[in-house]
Amino acid sequence: MAFATLIIKTNIGEVTATPLWYIARYILRLDKKTFAVFVLSQIGGYPVGVRLLSELYGNDPDNSRSYSKHLCYCYNSGPAFVTGIVGIGVYNDVTAGIIVFISCLTANFLAAVVMNVRNTAFKPYRTEIGFSSSDISASLISAARAMLNIILPILLFNCVTELAGYLLHAVFNMEIPAFLKAVTEITNIKTDGVIFSLPITSALISFGGLCVIYQIFSLADFKVNKLYFIFSRILISAVSAGVCCLLLQITGYKPAADAFAYATDTLLTDPLLLMCIAAMTFILLKCTEKMKKI
């Protein structure tokens, strides 16, 4: 994340993306900086897009509404997570992860095209790389603060989910559906021994889960239209599932039968320990919010 922020601060990303931008500006209708953010957000992971858009917002604070719109499609899981955790970890096949990643990437691309269809194509302009030592320090500090806002919600959401599951099982002898767990926190897609179909997995990865969405809202320096973002991500997730179905039809790919035999993760089941971790995580989140205001 620090590297991605530095790329935007120094205009390296903008300069590097210029050759591709000359074509993409007629399709996506984004300026060079925003196009560079779009590209980096597709390969950097969920929080990268919002952090880079926040960097742009710092230089253009009067355009908050545009950044809120850009956030809807500058949002994607990194290829390492999709191919590693989903492809190999769930389906025991990198190909499955690649299909999911391409589906999510295509859905974001189509969303960017549709949401910017009324924009006019930006004219070419010259961009120069500007670098200073303060950029490195600022990028590292920004990344460190962002990491707290990324890691702590994961702990909190997982603890609350597991605690709720424990109580449901103890009181009503019920289990939280695996789909609901994945919607709450996306890393739960690899638990409970439940394997979703590839289109459903593509939709879940594209949506990101409530935990990731909470992270995005907490990391944004600009005002985010929360309902608009969530609604747009639901639609984009549906498009991702549709693209995945199309890719499966074209390629004829089917996960192997032995892909459904994998070791599930070991989960905490002590309710007192879960409550303590959840409480401590909530306190840390409050502390980081105060630090952000300072």
PDB file of C-alpha atoms in Angstrom:
ATOM      1  CA  MET A   1       0.000   0.000   0.000  1.00  0.00           C
ATOM      2  CA  ALA A   2       2.886   2.365   0.792  1.00  0.00           C
ATOM      3  CA  PHE A   3       4.383   1.612  -2.630  1.00  0.00           C
ATOM      4  CA  ALA A   4       1.070   2.282  -4.391  1.00  0.00           C
ATOM      5  CA  THR A   5       0.650   5.597  -2.556  1.00  0.00           C
ATOM      6  CA  LEU A   6       4.192   6.624  -3.488  1.00  0.00           C
ATOM      7  CA  ILE A   7       3.505   5.799  -7.147  1.00  0.00           C
ATOM      8  CA  ILE A   8       0.574   8.230  -7.172  1.00  0.00           C
ATOM      9  CA  LYS A   9       2.338  10.951  -5.153  1.00  0.00           C
ATOM     10  CA  THR A  10       5.321  11.003  -7.521  1.00  0.00           C
ATOM     11  CA  ASN A  11       3.205  10.695 -10.709  1.00  0.00           C
ATOM     12  CA  ILE A  12       5.054   7.482 -11.635  1.00  0.00           C
ATOM     13  CA  GLY A  13       1.762   5.638 -12.041  1.00  0.00           C
ATOM     14  CA  GLU A  14       0.339   8.413 -14.177  1.00  0.00           C
ATOM     15  CA  VAL A  15       3.367   8.452 -16.489  1.00  0.00           C
ATOM     16  CA  THR A  16       3.514   4.645 -16.714  1.00  0.00           C
ATOM     17  CA  ALA A  17      -0.189   4.373 -17.535  1.00  0.00           C
ATOM     18  CA  THR A  18      -0.058   7.088 -20.217  1.00  0.00           C
ATOM     19  CA  PRO A  19       0.356   4.766 -23.279  1.00  0.00           C
ATOM     20  CA  LEU A  20      -2.663   2.689 -22.268  1.00  0.00           C
ATOM     21  CA  TRP A  21      -4.597   5.810 -21.240  1.00  0.00           C
ATOM     22  CA  TYR A  22      -4.494   7.211 -24.792  1.00  0.00           C
ATOM     23  CA  ILE A  23      -6.840   4.384 -25.782  1.00  0.00           C
ATOM     24  CA  ALA A  24      -8.732   3.959 -22.501  1.00  0.00           C
ATOM     25  CA  ARG A  25      -9.669   7.646 -22.272  1.00  0.00           C
ATOM     26  CA  TYR A  26     -12.211   7.106 -25.062  1.00  0.00           C
ATOM     27  CA  ILE A  27     -13.700   4.071 -23.300  1.00  0.00           C
ATOM     28  CA  LEU A  28     -13.444   4.736 -19.560  1.00  0.00           C
ATOM     29  CA  ARG A  29     -13.345   8.537 -19.934  1.00  0.00           C
ATOM     30  CA  LEU A  30     -11.101   9.032 -16.911  1.00  0.00           C
ATOM     31  CA  ASP A  31      -8.261  11.509 -16.515  1.00  0.00           C
ATOM     32  CA  LYS A  32      -4.731  10.103 -16.305  1.00  0.00           C
ATOM     33  CA  LYS A  33      -4.455  10.189 -12.508  1.00  0.00           C
ATOM     34  CA  THR A  34      -7.785   8.471 -11.938  1.00  0.00           C
ATOM     35  CA  PHE A  35      -7.008   5.915 -14.640  1.00  0.00           C
ATOM     36  CA  ALA A  36      -3.719   5.094 -12.875  1.00  0.00           C
ATOM     37  CA  VAL A  37      -5.663   4.650  -9.625  1.00  0.00           C
ATOM     38  CA  PHE A  38      -8.158   2.387 -11.410  1.00  0.00           C
ATOM     39  CA  VAL A  39      -5.369   0.144 -12.737  1.00  0.00           C
ATOM     40  CA  LEU A  40      -3.554  -0.075  -9.390  1.00  0.00           C
ATOM     41  CA  SER A  41      -6.790  -0.731  -7.496  1.00  0.00           C
ATOM     42  CA  GLN A  42      -7.497  -3.805  -9.638  1.00  0.00           C
ATOM     43  CA  ILE A  43      -4.236  -5.513  -8.644  1.00  0.00           C
ATOM     44  CA  GLY A  44      -3.422  -4.020  -5.243  1.00  0.00           C
ATOM     45  CA  GLY A  45      -6.284  -5.323  -3.112  1.00  0.00           C
ATOM     46  CA  TYR A  46      -9.511  -3.890  -1.709  1.00  0.00           C
ATOM     47  CA  PRO A  47      -8.122  -0.938   0.337  1.00  0.00           C
ATOM     48  CA  VAL A  48      -5.682   0.351  -2.302  1.00  0.00           C
ATOM     49  CA  GLY A  49      -8.303   2.130  -4.394  1.00  0.00           C
ATOM     50  CA  VAL A  50      -9.761   4.135  -1.517  1.00  0.00           C
ATOM     51  CA  ARG A  51      -6.321   5.162  -0.223  1.00  0.00           C
ATOM     52  CA  LEU A  52      -5.183   6.351  -3.651  1.00  0.00           C
ATOM     53  CA  LEU A  53      -8.440   8.214  -4.235  1.00  0.00           C
ATOM     54  CA  SER A  54      -7.954   9.845  -0.830  1.00  0.00           C
ATOM     55  CA  GLU A  55      -4.526  11.010  -2.001  1.00  0.00           C
ATOM     56  CA  LEU A  56      -6.124  12.612  -5.060  1.00  0.00           C
ATOM     57  CA  TYR A  57      -8.829  14.131  -2.876  1.00  0.00           C
ATOM     58  CA  GLY A  58      -6.150  15.845  -0.785  1.00  0.00           C
ATOM     59  CA  ASN A  59      -5.170  17.828  -3.885  1.00  0.00           C
ATOM     60  CA  ASP A  60      -8.762  18.384  -5.039  1.00  0.00           C
ATOM     61  CA  PRO A  61     -11.044  18.612  -1.959  1.00  0.00           C
ATOM     62  CA  ASP A  62     -13.900  20.234  -3.880  1.00  0.00           C
ATOM     63  CA  ASN A  63     -14.617  17.128  -5.952  1.00  0.00           C
ATOM     64  CA  SER A  64     -15.721  14.663  -3.262  1.00  0.00           C
ATOM     65  CA  ARG A  65     -18.745  13.437  -5.220  1.00  0.00           C
ATOM     66  CA  SER A  66     -16.604  12.271  -8.143  1.00  0.00           C
ATOM     67  CA  TYR A  67     -14.274  10.310  -5.864  1.00  0.00           C
ATOM     68  CA  SER A  68     -17.255   8.628  -4.229  1.00  0.00           C
ATOM     69  CA  LYS A  69     -18.352   7.478  -7.694  1.00  0.00           C
ATOM     70  CA  HIS A  70     -14.847   6.350  -8.682  1.00  0.00           C
ATOM     71  CA  LEU A  71     -14.660   4.254  -5.503  1.00  0.00           C
ATOM     72  CA  CYS A  72     -17.477   2.018  -6.780  1.00  0.00           C
ATOM     73  CA  TYR A  73     -15.207   0.485  -9.439  1.00  0.00           C
ATOM     74  CA  CYS A  74     -11.742   1.218  -7.977  1.00  0.00           C
ATOM     75  CA  TYR A  75     -12.323  -1.730  -5.671  1.00  0.00           C
ATOM     76  CA  ASN A  76     -11.065  -5.252  -6.223  1.00  0.00           C
ATOM     77  CA  SER A  77      -9.299  -8.115  -4.513  1.00  0.00           C
ATOM     78  CA  GLY A  78      -5.675  -8.600  -5.505  1.00  0.00           C
ATOM     79  CA  PRO A  79      -4.720 -11.489  -7.809  1.00  0.00           C
ATOM     80  CA  ALA A  80      -2.539 -13.016  -5.070  1.00  0.00           C
ATOM     81  CA  PHE A  81      -5.538 -13.426  -2.743  1.00  0.00           C
ATOM     82  CA  VAL A  82      -7.850 -14.719  -5.454  1.00  0.00           C
ATOM     83  CA  THR A  83      -5.417 -17.238  -6.950  1.00  0.00           C
ATOM     84  CA  GLY A  84      -3.895 -18.244  -3.606  1.00  0.00           C
ATOM     85  CA  ILE A  85      -6.745 -18.314  -1.095  1.00  0.00           C
ATOM     86  CA  VAL A  86      -9.602 -18.953  -3.513  1.00  0.00           C
ATOM     87  CA  GLY A  87      -7.942 -20.777  -6.398  1.00  0.00           C
ATOM     88  CA  ILE A  88      -5.498 -23.020  -4.545  1.00  0.00           C
ATOM     89  CA  GLY A  89      -7.000 -22.869  -1.037  1.00  0.00           C
ATOM     90  CA  VAL A  90     -10.600 -23.597  -1.986  1.00  0.00           C
ATOM     91  CA  TYR A  91     -10.611 -25.252  -5.423  1.00  0.00           C
ATOM     92  CA  ASN A  92      -7.048 -26.601  -5.375  1.00  0.00           C
ATOM     93  CA  ASP A  93      -6.574 -25.128  -8.851  1.00  0.00           C
ATOM     94  CA  VAL A  94      -5.009 -21.811  -9.892  1.00  0.00           C
ATOM     95  CA  THR A  95      -7.238 -21.751 -12.986  1.00  0.00           C
ATOM     96  CA  ALA A  96     -10.317 -21.331 -10.803  1.00  0.00           C
ATOM     97  CA  GLY A  97      -8.733 -18.311  -9.126  1.00  0.00           C
ATOM     98  CA  ILE A  98      -7.775 -16.788 -12.471  1.00  0.00           C
ATOM     99  CA  ILE A  99     -11.349 -17.144 -13.766  1.00  0.00           C
ATOM    100  CA  VAL A 100     -12.713 -15.466 -10.626  1.00  0.00           C
ATOM    101  CA  PHE A 101     -10.190 -12.619 -10.882  1.00  0.00           C
ATOM    102  CA  ILE A 102     -10.930 -12.009 -14.581  1.00  0.00           C
ATOM    103  CA  SER A 103     -14.662 -12.004 -13.815  1.00  0.00           C
ATOM    104  CA  CYS A 104     -14.270  -9.368 -11.086  1.00  0.00           C
ATOM    105  CA  LEU A 105     -11.905  -7.284 -13.220  1.00  0.00           C
ATOM    106  CA  THR A 106     -14.272  -7.360 -16.200  1.00  0.00           C
ATOM    107  CA  ALA A 107     -17.241  -6.387 -14.028  1.00  0.00           C
ATOM    108  CA  ASN A 108     -15.346  -3.366 -12.667  1.00  0.00           C
ATOM    109  CA  PHE A 109     -14.306  -2.357 -16.178  1.00  0.00           C
ATOM    110  CA  LEU A 110     -17.899  -2.521 -17.424  1.00  0.00           C
ATOM    111  CA  ALA A 111     -19.074  -0.554 -14.380  1.00  0.00           C
ATOM    112  CA  ALA A 112     -16.508   2.182 -15.092  1.00  0.00           C
ATOM    113  CA  VAL A 113     -17.652   2.368 -18.716  1.00  0.00           C
ATOM    114  CA  VAL A 114     -21.340   2.652 -17.793  1.00  0.00           C
ATOM    115  CA  MET A 115     -20.866   5.100 -14.902  1.00  0.00           C
ATOM    116  CA  ASN A 116     -18.709   7.462 -16.992  1.00  0.00           C
ATOM    117  CA  VAL A 117     -20.625   7.197 -20.261  1.00  0.00           C
ATOM    118  CA  ARG A 118     -21.764  10.838 -20.043  1.00  0.00           C
ATOM    119  CA  ASN A 119     -18.243  12.162 -19.499  1.00  0.00           C
ATOM    120  CA  THR A 120     -16.259  13.649 -22.357  1.00  0.00           C
ATOM    121  CA  ALA A 121     -12.885  12.157 -23.246  1.00  0.00           C
ATOM    122  CA  PHE A 122     -10.017  14.002 -21.565  1.00  0.00           C
ATOM    123  CA  LYS A 123      -7.462  15.704 -23.775  1.00  0.00           C
ATOM    124  CA  PRO A 124      -3.806  14.577 -23.578  1.00  0.00           C
ATOM    125  CA  TYR A 125      -1.557  16.602 -21.305  1.00  0.00           C
ATOM    126  CA  ARG A 126       2.056  16.383 -20.233  1.00  0.00           C
ATOM    127  CA  THR A 127       2.939  14.795 -16.890  1.00  0.00           C
ATOM    128  CA  GLU A 128       6.326  14.864 -15.166  1.00  0.00           C
ATOM    129  CA  ILE A 129       7.619  12.697 -12.343  1.00  0.00           C
ATOM    130  CA  GLY A 130       8.156  14.621  -9.110  1.00  0.00           C
ATOM    131  CA  PHE A 131       9.970  12.956  -6.219  1.00  0.00           C
ATOM    132  CA  SER A 132      10.966  14.108  -2.736  1.00  0.00           C
ATOM    133  CA  SER A 133      12.105  12.369   0.456  1.00  0.00           C
ATOM    134  CA  SER A 134       9.000  13.619   2.273  1.00  0.00           C
ATOM    135  CA  ASP A 135       6.857  11.561  -0.105  1.00  0.00           C
ATOM    136  CA  ILE A 136       8.418   8.350   1.235  1.00  0.00           C
ATOM    137  CA  SER A 137       7.762   9.303   4.864  1.00  0.00           C
ATOM    138  CA  ALA A 138       4.199  10.397   4.122  1.00  0.00           C
ATOM    139  CA  SER A 139       3.498   7.166   2.226  1.00  0.00           C
ATOM    140  CA  LEU A 140       4.843   4.985   5.050  1.00  0.00           C
ATOM    141  CA  ILE A 141       2.858   6.836   7.718  1.00  0.00           C
ATOM    142  CA  SER A 142      -0.302   6.656   5.625  1.00  0.00           C
ATOM    143  CA  ALA A 143       0.194   2.923   5.028  1.00  0.00           C
ATOM    144  CA  ALA A 144       0.846   2.229   8.733  1.00  0.00           C
ATOM    145  CA  ARG A 145      -2.363   3.957   9.794  1.00  0.00           C
ATOM    146  CA  ALA A 146      -4.284   2.213   7.039  1.00  0.00           C
ATOM    147  CA  MET A 147      -3.018  -1.207   8.144  1.00  0.00           C
ATOM    148  CA  LEU A 148      -4.549  -0.707  11.603  1.00  0.00           C
ATOM    149  CA  ASN A 149      -7.887   0.101   9.989  1.00  0.00           C
ATOM    150  CA  ILE A 150      -7.572  -3.039   7.855  1.00  0.00           C
ATOM    151  CA  ILE A 151      -6.398  -5.625  10.400  1.00  0.00           C
ATOM    152  CA  LEU A 152      -8.507  -4.641  13.411  1.00  0.00           C
ATOM    153  CA  PRO A 153     -11.916  -4.870  11.672  1.00  0.00           C
ATOM    154  CA  ILE A 154     -10.997  -8.357  10.421  1.00  0.00           C
ATOM    155  CA  LEU A 155     -10.362  -9.469  14.010  1.00  0.00           C
ATOM    156  CA  LEU A 156     -13.541  -7.800  15.234  1.00  0.00           C
ATOM    157  CA  PHE A 157     -15.831  -9.190  12.517  1.00  0.00           C
ATOM    158  CA  ASN A 158     -14.391 -12.712  12.835  1.00  0.00           C
ATOM    159  CA  CYS A 159     -14.730 -12.672  16.624  1.00  0.00           C
ATOM    160  CA  VAL A 160     -18.316 -11.418  16.489  1.00  0.00           C
ATOM    161  CA  THR A 161     -19.207 -13.973  13.801  1.00  0.00           C
ATOM    162  CA  GLU A 162     -17.694 -16.870  15.737  1.00  0.00           C
ATOM    163  CA  LEU A 163     -19.271 -15.701  19.008  1.00  0.00           C
ATOM    164  CA  ALA A 164     -22.691 -15.411  17.352  1.00  0.00           C
ATOM    165  CA  GLY A 165     -22.214 -18.869  15.851  1.00  0.00           C
ATOM    166  CA  TYR A 166     -21.296 -20.309  19.254  1.00  0.00           C
ATOM    167  CA  LEU A 167     -24.372 -18.773  20.910  1.00  0.00           C
ATOM    168  CA  LEU A 168     -26.707 -19.920  18.125  1.00  0.00           C
ATOM    169  CA  HIS A 169     -25.356 -23.455  18.379  1.00  0.00           C
ATOM    170  CA  ALA A 170     -25.505 -23.508  22.182  1.00  0.00           C
ATOM    171  CA  VAL A 171     -28.993 -22.001  22.538  1.00  0.00           C
ATOM    172  CA  PHE A 172     -30.862 -23.009  19.374  1.00  0.00           C
ATOM    173  CA  ASN A 173     -28.612 -25.774  18.007  1.00  0.00           C
ATOM    174  CA  MET A 174     -28.322 -23.768  14.765  1.00  0.00           C
ATOM    175  CA  GLU A 175     -25.366 -22.867  12.564  1.00  0.00           C
ATOM    176  CA  ILE A 176     -24.719 -19.596  10.756  1.00  0.00           C
ATOM    177  CA  PRO A 177     -24.974 -20.298   6.995  1.00  0.00           C
ATOM    178  CA  ALA A 178     -21.591 -20.380   5.276  1.00  0.00           C
ATOM    179  CA  PHE A 179     -22.823 -17.852   2.704  1.00  0.00           C
ATOM    180  CA  LEU A 180     -23.710 -15.352   5.440  1.00  0.00           C
ATOM    181  CA  LYS A 181     -20.276 -15.821   7.023  1.00  0.00           C
ATOM    182  CA  ALA A 182     -18.607 -15.080   3.697  1.00  0.00           C
ATOM    183  CA  VAL A 183     -20.783 -11.999   3.154  1.00  0.00           C
ATOM    184  CA  THR A 184     -19.778 -10.768   6.612  1.00  0.00           C
ATOM    185  CA  GLU A 185     -16.033 -11.408   6.231  1.00  0.00           C
ATOM    186  CA  ILE A 186     -14.682 -12.549   2.872  1.00  0.00           C
ATOM    187  CA  THR A 187     -11.867 -14.710   4.284  1.00  0.00           C
ATOM    188  CA  ASN A 188     -14.586 -17.013   5.663  1.00  0.00           C
ATOM    189  CA  ILE A 189     -15.042 -18.220   2.093  1.00  0.00           C
ATOM    190  CA  LYS A 190     -12.424 -20.852   2.964  1.00  0.00           C
ATOM    191  CA  THR A 191     -14.065 -22.205   6.130  1.00  0.00           C
ATOM    192  CA  ASP A 192     -16.728 -24.723   7.164  1.00  0.00           C
ATOM    193  CA  GLY A 193     -15.863 -27.124   4.325  1.00  0.00           C
ATOM    194  CA  VAL A 194     -18.514 -25.540   2.075  1.00  0.00           C
ATOM    195  CA  ILE A 195     -17.500 -24.939  -1.542  1.00  0.00           C
ATOM    196  CA  PHE A 196     -19.553 -22.446  -3.534  1.00  0.00           C
ATOM    197  CA  SER A 197     -19.912 -22.594  -7.302  1.00  0.00           C
ATOM    198  CA  LEU A 198     -17.458 -20.367  -9.193  1.00  0.00           C
ATOM    199  CA  PRO A 199     -20.110 -17.763 -10.165  1.00  0.00           C
ATOM    200  CA  ILE A 200     -21.192 -17.417  -6.520  1.00  0.00           C
ATOM    201  CA  THR A 201     -17.556 -17.158  -5.463  1.00  0.00           C
ATOM    202  CA  SER A 202     -16.983 -14.462  -8.089  1.00  0.00           C
ATOM    203  CA  ALA A 203     -19.945 -12.505  -6.751  1.00  0.00           C
ATOM    204  CA  LEU A 204     -18.702 -12.817  -3.158  1.00  0.00           C
ATOM    205  CA  ILE A 205     -15.156 -11.745  -4.055  1.00  0.00           C
ATOM    206  CA  SER A 206     -16.491  -8.837  -6.092  1.00  0.00           C
ATOM    207  CA  PHE A 207     -18.698  -7.689  -3.193  1.00  0.00           C
ATOM    208  CA  GLY A 208     -15.848  -8.033  -0.711  1.00  0.00           C
ATOM    209  CA  GLY A 209     -17.928  -8.554   2.407  1.00  0.00           C
ATOM    210  CA  LEU A 210     -19.224  -6.204   5.103  1.00  0.00           C
ATOM    211  CA  CYS A 211     -15.878  -6.185   6.896  1.00  0.00           C
ATOM    212  CA  VAL A 212     -14.032  -4.929   3.814  1.00  0.00           C
ATOM    213  CA  ILE A 213     -16.744  -2.353   3.142  1.00  0.00           C
ATOM    214  CA  TYR A 214     -16.381  -1.090   6.717  1.00  0.00           C
ATOM    215  CA  GLN A 215     -12.633  -0.803   6.124  1.00  0.00           C
ATOM    216  CA  ILE A 216     -13.244   1.188   2.945  1.00  0.00           C
ATOM    217  CA  PHE A 217     -15.535   3.647   4.713  1.00  0.00           C
ATOM    218  CA  SER A 218     -13.059   4.140   7.572  1.00  0.00           C
ATOM    219  CA  LEU A 219     -10.110   4.669   5.200  1.00  0.00           C
ATOM    220  CA  ALA A 220     -11.829   7.242   2.967  1.00  0.00           C
ATOM    221  CA  ASP A 221     -10.808  10.865   3.538  1.00  0.00           C
ATOM    222  CA  PHE A 222     -13.674  12.026   1.337  1.00  0.00           C
ATOM    223  CA  LYS A 223     -17.417  11.691   1.870  1.00  0.00           C
ATOM    224  CA  VAL A 224     -18.682   8.348   0.580  1.00  0.00           C
ATOM    225  CA  ASN A 225     -22.295   7.802  -0.419  1.00  0.00           C
ATOM    226  CA  LYS A 226     -22.588   4.544   1.512  1.00  0.00           C
ATOM    227  CA  LEU A 227     -25.930   3.315   0.172  1.00  0.00           C
ATOM    228  CA  TYR A 228     -24.913   4.135  -3.394  1.00  0.00           C
ATOM    229  CA  PHE A 229     -21.621   2.274  -2.956  1.00  0.00           C
ATOM    230  CA  ILE A 230     -23.222  -0.848  -1.456  1.00  0.00           C
ATOM    231  CA  PHE A 231     -25.995  -0.921  -4.075  1.00  0.00           C
ATOM    232  CA  SER A 232     -23.499  -0.494  -6.914  1.00  0.00           C
ATOM    233  CA  ARG A 233     -21.282  -3.274  -5.528  1.00  0.00           C
ATOM    234  CA  ILE A 234     -24.281  -5.622  -5.372  1.00  0.00           C
ATOM    235  CA  LEU A 235     -25.017  -4.927  -9.046  1.00  0.00           C
ATOM    236  CA  ILE A 236     -21.342  -5.265 -10.012  1.00  0.00           C
ATOM    237  CA  SER A 237     -21.190  -8.559  -8.089  1.00  0.00           C
ATOM    238  CA  ALA A 238     -24.118  -9.854 -10.132  1.00  0.00           C
ATOM    239  CA  VAL A 239     -22.313  -8.811 -13.324  1.00  0.00           C
ATOM    240  CA  SER A 240     -19.181 -10.608 -12.086  1.00  0.00           C
ATOM    241  CA  ALA A 241     -21.189 -13.802 -11.565  1.00  0.00           C
ATOM    242  CA  GLY A 242     -22.633 -13.452 -15.074  1.00  0.00           C
ATOM    243  CA  VAL A 243     -19.183 -12.954 -16.607  1.00  0.00           C
ATOM    244  CA  CYS A 244     -17.947 -16.016 -14.713  1.00  0.00           C
ATOM    245  CA  CYS A 245     -20.809 -18.116 -16.122  1.00  0.00           C
ATOM    246  CA  LEU A 246     -19.904 -16.912 -19.607  1.00  0.00           C
ATOM    247  CA  LEU A 247     -16.217 -17.778 -19.103  1.00  0.00           C
ATOM    248  CA  LEU A 248     -17.150 -21.246 -17.860  1.00  0.00           C
ATOM    249  CA  GLN A 249     -19.281 -21.774 -20.964  1.00  0.00           C
ATOM    250  CA  ILE A 250     -16.504 -20.586 -23.279  1.00  0.00           C
ATOM    251  CA  THR A 251     -13.645 -22.484 -21.621  1.00  0.00           C
ATOM    252  CA  GLY A 252     -15.608 -25.557 -20.551  1.00  0.00           C
ATOM    253  CA  TYR A 253     -13.738 -25.462 -17.244  1.00  0.00           C
ATOM    254  CA  LYS A 254     -15.053 -27.439 -14.270  1.00  0.00           C
ATOM    255  CA  PRO A 255     -13.355 -27.765 -10.849  1.00  0.00           C
ATOM    256  CA  ALA A 256     -11.975 -31.245 -10.220  1.00  0.00           C
ATOM    257  CA  ALA A 257     -13.866 -33.484  -7.803  1.00  0.00           C
ATOM    258  CA  ASP A 258     -10.904 -33.684  -5.413  1.00  0.00           C
ATOM    259  CA  ALA A 259     -10.884 -29.891  -5.153  1.00  0.00           C
ATOM    260  CA  PHE A 260     -13.619 -30.169  -2.562  1.00  0.00           C
ATOM    261  CA  ALA A 261     -11.433 -32.039  -0.090  1.00  0.00           C
ATOM    262  CA  TYR A 262      -9.330 -29.565   1.839  1.00  0.00           C
ATOM    263  CA  ALA A 263      -8.463 -28.893   5.451  1.00  0.00           C
ATOM    264  CA  THR A 264     -10.641 -26.256   7.095  1.00  0.00           C
ATOM    265  CA  ASP A 265      -9.085 -23.570   9.253  1.00  0.00           C
ATOM    266  CA  THR A 266      -8.890 -23.992  13.002  1.00  0.00           C
ATOM    267  CA  LEU A 267     -11.235 -21.511  14.677  1.00  0.00           C
ATOM    268  CA  LEU A 268     -11.454 -20.150  18.196  1.00  0.00           C
ATOM    269  CA  THR A 269     -14.454 -21.548  20.066  1.00  0.00           C
ATOM    270  CA  ASP A 270     -13.959 -20.233  23.631  1.00  0.00           C
ATOM    271  CA  PRO A 271     -16.739 -17.613  24.032  1.00  0.00           C
ATOM    272  CA  LEU A 272     -14.969 -15.712  26.835  1.00  0.00           C
ATOM    273  CA  LEU A 273     -11.790 -15.411  24.770  1.00  0.00           C
ATOM    274  CA  LEU A 274     -13.801 -14.294  21.739  1.00  0.00           C
ATOM    275  CA  MET A 275     -15.549 -11.606  23.805  1.00  0.00           C
ATOM    276  CA  CYS A 276     -12.217 -10.349  25.161  1.00  0.00           C
ATOM    277  CA  ILE A 277     -10.651 -10.164  21.694  1.00  0.00           C
ATOM    278  CA  ALA A 278     -13.733  -8.428  20.281  1.00  0.00           C
ATOM    279  CA  ALA A 279     -13.739  -5.867  23.124  1.00  0.00           C
ATOM    280  CA  MET A 280     -10.010  -5.169  22.787  1.00  0.00           C
ATOM    281  CA  THR A 281     -10.318  -4.822  19.030  1.00  0.00           C
ATOM    282  CA  PHE A 282     -13.222  -2.387  19.403  1.00  0.00           C
ATOM    283  CA  ILE A 283     -11.164  -0.255  21.800  1.00  0.00           C
ATOM    284  CA  LEU A 284      -8.223  -0.237  19.379  1.00  0.00           C
ATOM    285  CA  LEU A 285     -10.530   0.802  16.539  1.00  0.00           C
ATOM    286  CA  LYS A 286     -11.757   3.747  18.601  1.00  0.00           C
ATOM    287  CA  CYS A 287      -8.159   4.728  19.338  1.00  0.00           C
ATOM    288  CA  THR A 288      -7.226   4.654  15.648  1.00  0.00           C
ATOM    289  CA  GLU A 289     -10.259   6.824  14.810  1.00  0.00           C
ATOM    290  CA  LYS A 290      -9.040   9.428  17.323  1.00  0.00           C
ATOM    291  CA  MET A 291      -5.517   9.246  15.861  1.00  0.00           C
ATOM    292  CA  LYS A 292      -6.956   9.797  12.385  1.00  0.00           C
ATOM    293  CA  LYS A 293      -8.727  12.976  13.561  1.00  0.00           C
ATOM    294  CA  ILE A 294      -5.485  14.263  15.097  1.00  0.00           C
TER     295      ILE A 294
END
